[in-house]
Amino acid sequence: MDNQVIEGQTISFDTITYGSTYRNCTIETSFEPVKVDSVTFDHCVFMQTDFVRSEWLDTVIDHCEFLNAAFNESYFFRSEIKSCRMMGCDFSNRTVFKEMTIRDCQLSYSNFSVTHFQDVEFIRCDLKEASFQAVEIKKKLTFPESNLEGCDFIETNMKFVDFSQSEFETVILDPRLVRGLSINAYQATILVTLLGIKLK
């Protein structure tokens, strides 16, 4: 049955149903690749950390925890992740984020290397020392009010990236690929120094 709200229960991932909301539930481990569509997880506890090759379509994940979880080769589409603790998560190796909003999340030390971003916003997220190496970007990748301190963007073409509303003192960029990066005046001074350019 669609649009049902299930609260305070222990649920098998394999019984998650289209269009349902799960609130304050414990989600047990699935032994198959996770695939969810039009589902809301609100303040849920997930018993597994292996989400390799998972699919999250039109899904809301709100106030959940995924510490050091693996999301390699996964697909996120038209979904929202908000107020989640996801420190050290591994999204590397061909994971796709398409038309996504990631809001108020703790994502420090996470790995997004060799992923694909299309029209994605990280809003007020802590991304301290996250890795975005060799990322493919289409349309836009923005970081309003997010902490990018120590993030690594080596081998990433920055053409569609907007840092202008983010915060950092140190960030790692590939000097050959910074053309088109959007920054503010204060960040320009920082990046000039980081790229080894001398101001006189």
Tab-separated table of C-alpha atoms in Angstrom:
chain	number	residue	atom	x	y	z
A	1	MET	CA	0.000	0.000	0.000
A	2	ASP	CA	1.453	3.400	-1.008
A	3	ASN	CA	1.786	6.476	1.234
A	4	GLN	CA	1.643	4.528	4.471
A	5	VAL	CA	3.550	5.716	7.560
A	6	ILE	CA	5.316	3.053	9.604
A	7	GLU	CA	6.659	4.112	13.001
A	8	GLY	CA	8.853	2.535	15.639
A	9	GLN	CA	9.163	-0.878	14.018
A	10	THR	CA	12.031	-3.161	13.005
A	11	ILE	CA	11.811	-3.592	9.229
A	12	SER	CA	13.688	-5.760	6.761
A	13	PHE	CA	15.168	-3.721	3.911
A	14	ASP	CA	13.724	-6.275	1.514
A	15	THR	CA	10.166	-5.364	2.602
A	16	ILE	CA	10.504	-1.581	2.048
A	17	THR	CA	7.547	-0.518	-0.124
A	18	TYR	CA	7.152	2.216	-2.737
A	19	GLY	CA	5.798	5.522	-1.442
A	20	SER	CA	6.064	4.666	2.258
A	21	THR	CA	7.459	6.695	5.165
A	22	TYR	CA	9.514	4.959	7.856
A	23	ARG	CA	9.858	6.978	11.066
A	24	ASN	CA	11.995	5.976	14.053
A	25	CYS	CA	12.395	2.505	12.577
A	26	THR	CA	15.291	0.066	12.690
A	27	ILE	CA	16.121	-1.105	9.163
A	28	GLU	CA	17.664	-4.569	9.122
A	29	THR	CA	20.388	-5.722	6.759
A	30	SER	CA	19.571	-6.634	3.167
A	31	PHE	CA	21.514	-9.403	1.476
A	32	GLU	CA	20.697	-8.003	-1.978
A	33	PRO	CA	21.686	-4.625	-3.474
A	34	VAL	CA	19.399	-1.982	-1.914
A	35	LYS	CA	16.837	-0.386	-4.264
A	36	VAL	CA	14.341	2.160	-2.913
A	37	ASP	CA	11.902	4.418	-4.781
A	38	SER	CA	9.780	7.286	-3.407
A	39	VAL	CA	10.535	6.380	0.218
A	40	THR	CA	11.136	8.604	3.259
A	41	PHE	CA	13.439	7.466	6.060
A	42	ASP	CA	12.976	9.763	9.087
A	43	HIS	CA	15.186	9.239	12.167
A	44	CYS	CA	15.860	5.606	11.215
A	45	VAL	CA	18.692	3.341	12.319
A	46	PHE	CA	20.322	1.215	9.612
A	47	MET	CA	21.915	-2.034	10.719
A	48	GLN	CA	24.156	-2.386	7.663
A	49	THR	CA	27.107	-0.396	6.312
A	50	ASP	CA	27.389	-2.077	2.881
A	51	PHE	CA	25.271	-0.179	0.337
A	52	VAL	CA	27.406	-0.997	-2.713
A	53	ARG	CA	25.450	-0.759	-6.021
A	54	SER	CA	22.397	0.629	-4.211
A	55	GLU	CA	19.716	2.798	-5.873
A	56	TRP	CA	17.931	5.710	-4.169
A	57	LEU	CA	15.232	7.253	-6.388
A	58	ASP	CA	12.986	10.158	-5.302
A	59	THR	CA	13.899	9.324	-1.722
A	60	VAL	CA	14.252	11.488	1.403
A	61	ILE	CA	16.771	10.456	4.053
A	62	ASP	CA	16.316	12.638	7.139
A	63	HIS	CA	18.254	12.524	10.435
A	64	CYS	CA	19.838	9.108	9.841
A	65	GLU	CA	23.345	7.814	10.495
A	66	PHE	CA	25.702	6.019	8.081
A	67	LEU	CA	29.159	6.204	9.657
A	68	ASN	CA	31.917	4.736	7.412
A	69	ALA	CA	29.318	3.145	5.123
A	70	ALA	CA	30.189	2.028	1.583
A	71	PHE	CA	28.083	3.389	-1.293
A	72	ASN	CA	30.423	2.511	-4.172
A	73	GLU	CA	28.835	2.203	-7.642
A	74	SER	CA	25.502	3.530	-6.316
A	75	TYR	CA	22.879	5.748	-7.972
A	76	PHE	CA	21.113	8.698	-6.307
A	77	PHE	CA	18.413	10.473	-8.363
A	78	ARG	CA	16.083	13.342	-7.409
A	79	SER	CA	16.607	12.600	-3.738
A	80	GLU	CA	17.352	14.645	-0.638
A	81	ILE	CA	19.701	13.751	2.189
A	82	LYS	CA	19.382	16.048	5.193
A	83	SER	CA	20.735	16.302	8.725
A	84	CYS	CA	22.546	12.954	8.450
A	85	ARG	CA	25.823	11.849	10.021
A	86	MET	CA	27.884	10.305	7.200
A	87	MET	CA	31.498	10.845	8.253
A	88	GLY	CA	33.988	8.662	6.429
A	89	CYS	CA	31.482	7.284	3.927
A	90	ASP	CA	32.838	5.914	0.650
A	91	PHE	CA	30.918	7.031	-2.447
A	92	SER	CA	33.847	6.463	-4.809
A	93	ASN	CA	34.079	4.434	-8.000
A	94	ARG	CA	31.317	5.479	-10.430
A	95	THR	CA	28.603	6.477	-7.950
A	96	VAL	CA	26.119	8.891	-9.610
A	97	PHE	CA	24.447	11.890	-7.928
A	98	LYS	CA	21.838	13.455	-10.216
A	99	GLU	CA	19.478	16.329	-9.300
A	100	MET	CA	20.323	15.991	-5.617
A	101	THR	CA	20.259	18.185	-2.519
A	102	ILE	CA	22.463	17.222	0.423
A	103	ARG	CA	21.687	19.522	3.345
A	104	ASP	CA	23.053	20.012	6.887
A	105	CYS	CA	25.036	16.762	6.780
A	106	GLN	CA	28.292	15.786	8.464
A	107	LEU	CA	30.453	14.356	5.657
A	108	SER	CA	34.007	14.987	6.840
A	109	TYR	CA	36.633	12.534	5.499
A	110	SER	CA	34.155	11.091	2.978
A	111	ASN	CA	35.357	9.875	-0.415
A	112	PHE	CA	33.581	11.032	-3.585
A	113	SER	CA	36.448	10.232	-5.963
A	114	VAL	CA	35.697	9.055	-9.507
A	115	THR	CA	32.002	9.859	-9.136
A	116	HIS	CA	29.545	11.722	-11.384
A	117	PHE	CA	27.670	14.840	-10.228
A	118	GLN	CA	24.868	16.432	-12.239
A	119	ASP	CA	22.997	19.397	-10.750
A	120	VAL	CA	23.945	18.787	-7.093
A	121	GLU	CA	23.971	21.103	-4.061
A	122	PHE	CA	25.727	20.552	-0.745
A	123	ILE	CA	24.039	23.065	1.596
A	124	ARG	CA	25.545	23.805	5.044
A	125	CYS	CA	27.487	20.535	5.018
A	126	ASP	CA	30.732	19.763	6.833
A	127	LEU	CA	32.988	18.293	4.131
A	128	LYS	CA	36.295	18.733	5.922
A	129	GLU	CA	39.065	16.782	4.134
A	130	ALA	CA	36.632	15.012	1.813
A	131	SER	CA	38.040	13.721	-1.466
A	132	PHE	CA	36.601	14.755	-4.843
A	133	GLN	CA	39.420	13.426	-7.027
A	134	ALA	CA	38.785	12.811	-10.743
A	135	VAL	CA	35.093	13.735	-10.452
A	136	GLU	CA	32.932	14.280	-13.547
A	137	ILE	CA	30.563	17.254	-13.252
A	138	LYS	CA	27.642	18.367	-15.414
A	139	LYS	CA	25.400	21.458	-15.037
A	140	LYS	CA	26.477	22.448	-11.520
A	141	LEU	CA	28.073	21.403	-8.258
A	142	THR	CA	27.616	24.028	-5.519
A	143	PHE	CA	28.510	24.253	-1.828
A	144	PRO	CA	26.512	27.109	-0.217
A	145	GLU	CA	27.560	27.674	3.416
A	146	SER	CA	29.534	24.410	3.447
A	147	ASN	CA	32.943	23.755	5.010
A	148	LEU	CA	35.432	22.632	2.344
A	149	GLU	CA	38.551	22.870	4.475
A	150	GLY	CA	41.228	20.508	3.130
A	151	CYS	CA	39.070	19.043	0.349
A	152	ASP	CA	40.967	17.402	-2.524
A	153	PHE	CA	39.828	18.139	-6.104
A	154	ILE	CA	42.932	16.845	-7.911
A	155	GLU	CA	42.210	15.703	-11.516
A	156	THR	CA	38.728	17.292	-11.369
A	157	ASN	CA	37.664	19.802	-14.024
A	158	MET	CA	36.205	22.713	-12.034
A	159	LYS	CA	34.235	24.335	-14.866
A	160	PHE	CA	30.782	23.811	-13.312
A	161	VAL	CA	31.839	24.139	-9.642
A	162	ASP	CA	30.828	27.076	-7.417
A	163	PHE	CA	32.857	27.722	-4.248
A	164	SER	CA	31.658	31.320	-3.829
A	165	GLN	CA	29.430	30.710	-0.791
A	166	SER	CA	31.577	28.024	0.851
A	167	GLU	CA	34.277	28.314	3.518
A	168	PHE	CA	37.894	27.115	3.432
A	169	GLU	CA	41.455	28.254	4.099
A	170	THR	CA	43.079	25.322	2.308
A	171	VAL	CA	41.808	23.300	-0.635
A	172	ILE	CA	43.678	21.108	-3.132
A	173	LEU	CA	43.113	21.871	-6.814
A	174	ASP	CA	44.703	20.867	-10.110
A	175	PRO	CA	46.043	24.160	-11.590
A	176	ARG	CA	45.410	22.875	-15.129
A	177	LEU	CA	41.682	22.369	-14.443
A	178	VAL	CA	40.565	25.448	-12.472
A	179	ARG	CA	39.249	27.402	-15.482
A	180	GLY	CA	35.569	28.278	-14.935
A	181	LEU	CA	35.577	27.759	-11.142
A	182	SER	CA	33.329	30.333	-9.405
A	183	ILE	CA	34.854	31.947	-6.302
A	184	ASN	CA	34.485	35.147	-4.278
A	185	ALA	CA	37.068	37.897	-3.823
A	186	TYR	CA	38.343	36.585	-0.480
A	187	GLN	CA	38.776	33.078	-1.901
A	188	ALA	CA	40.679	34.508	-4.874
A	189	THR	CA	43.397	35.701	-2.505
A	190	ILE	CA	43.565	32.267	-0.852
A	191	LEU	CA	43.721	30.380	-4.157
A	192	VAL	CA	46.398	32.634	-5.603
A	193	THR	CA	48.619	31.666	-2.667
A	194	LEU	CA	47.691	27.978	-2.812
A	195	LEU	CA	48.504	27.851	-6.536
A	196	GLY	CA	51.965	29.315	-5.898
A	197	ILE	CA	51.300	32.715	-7.467
A	198	LYS	CA	53.133	35.679	-5.888
A	199	LEU	CA	51.273	38.959	-5.362
A	200	LYS	CA	53.367	42.157	-5.304
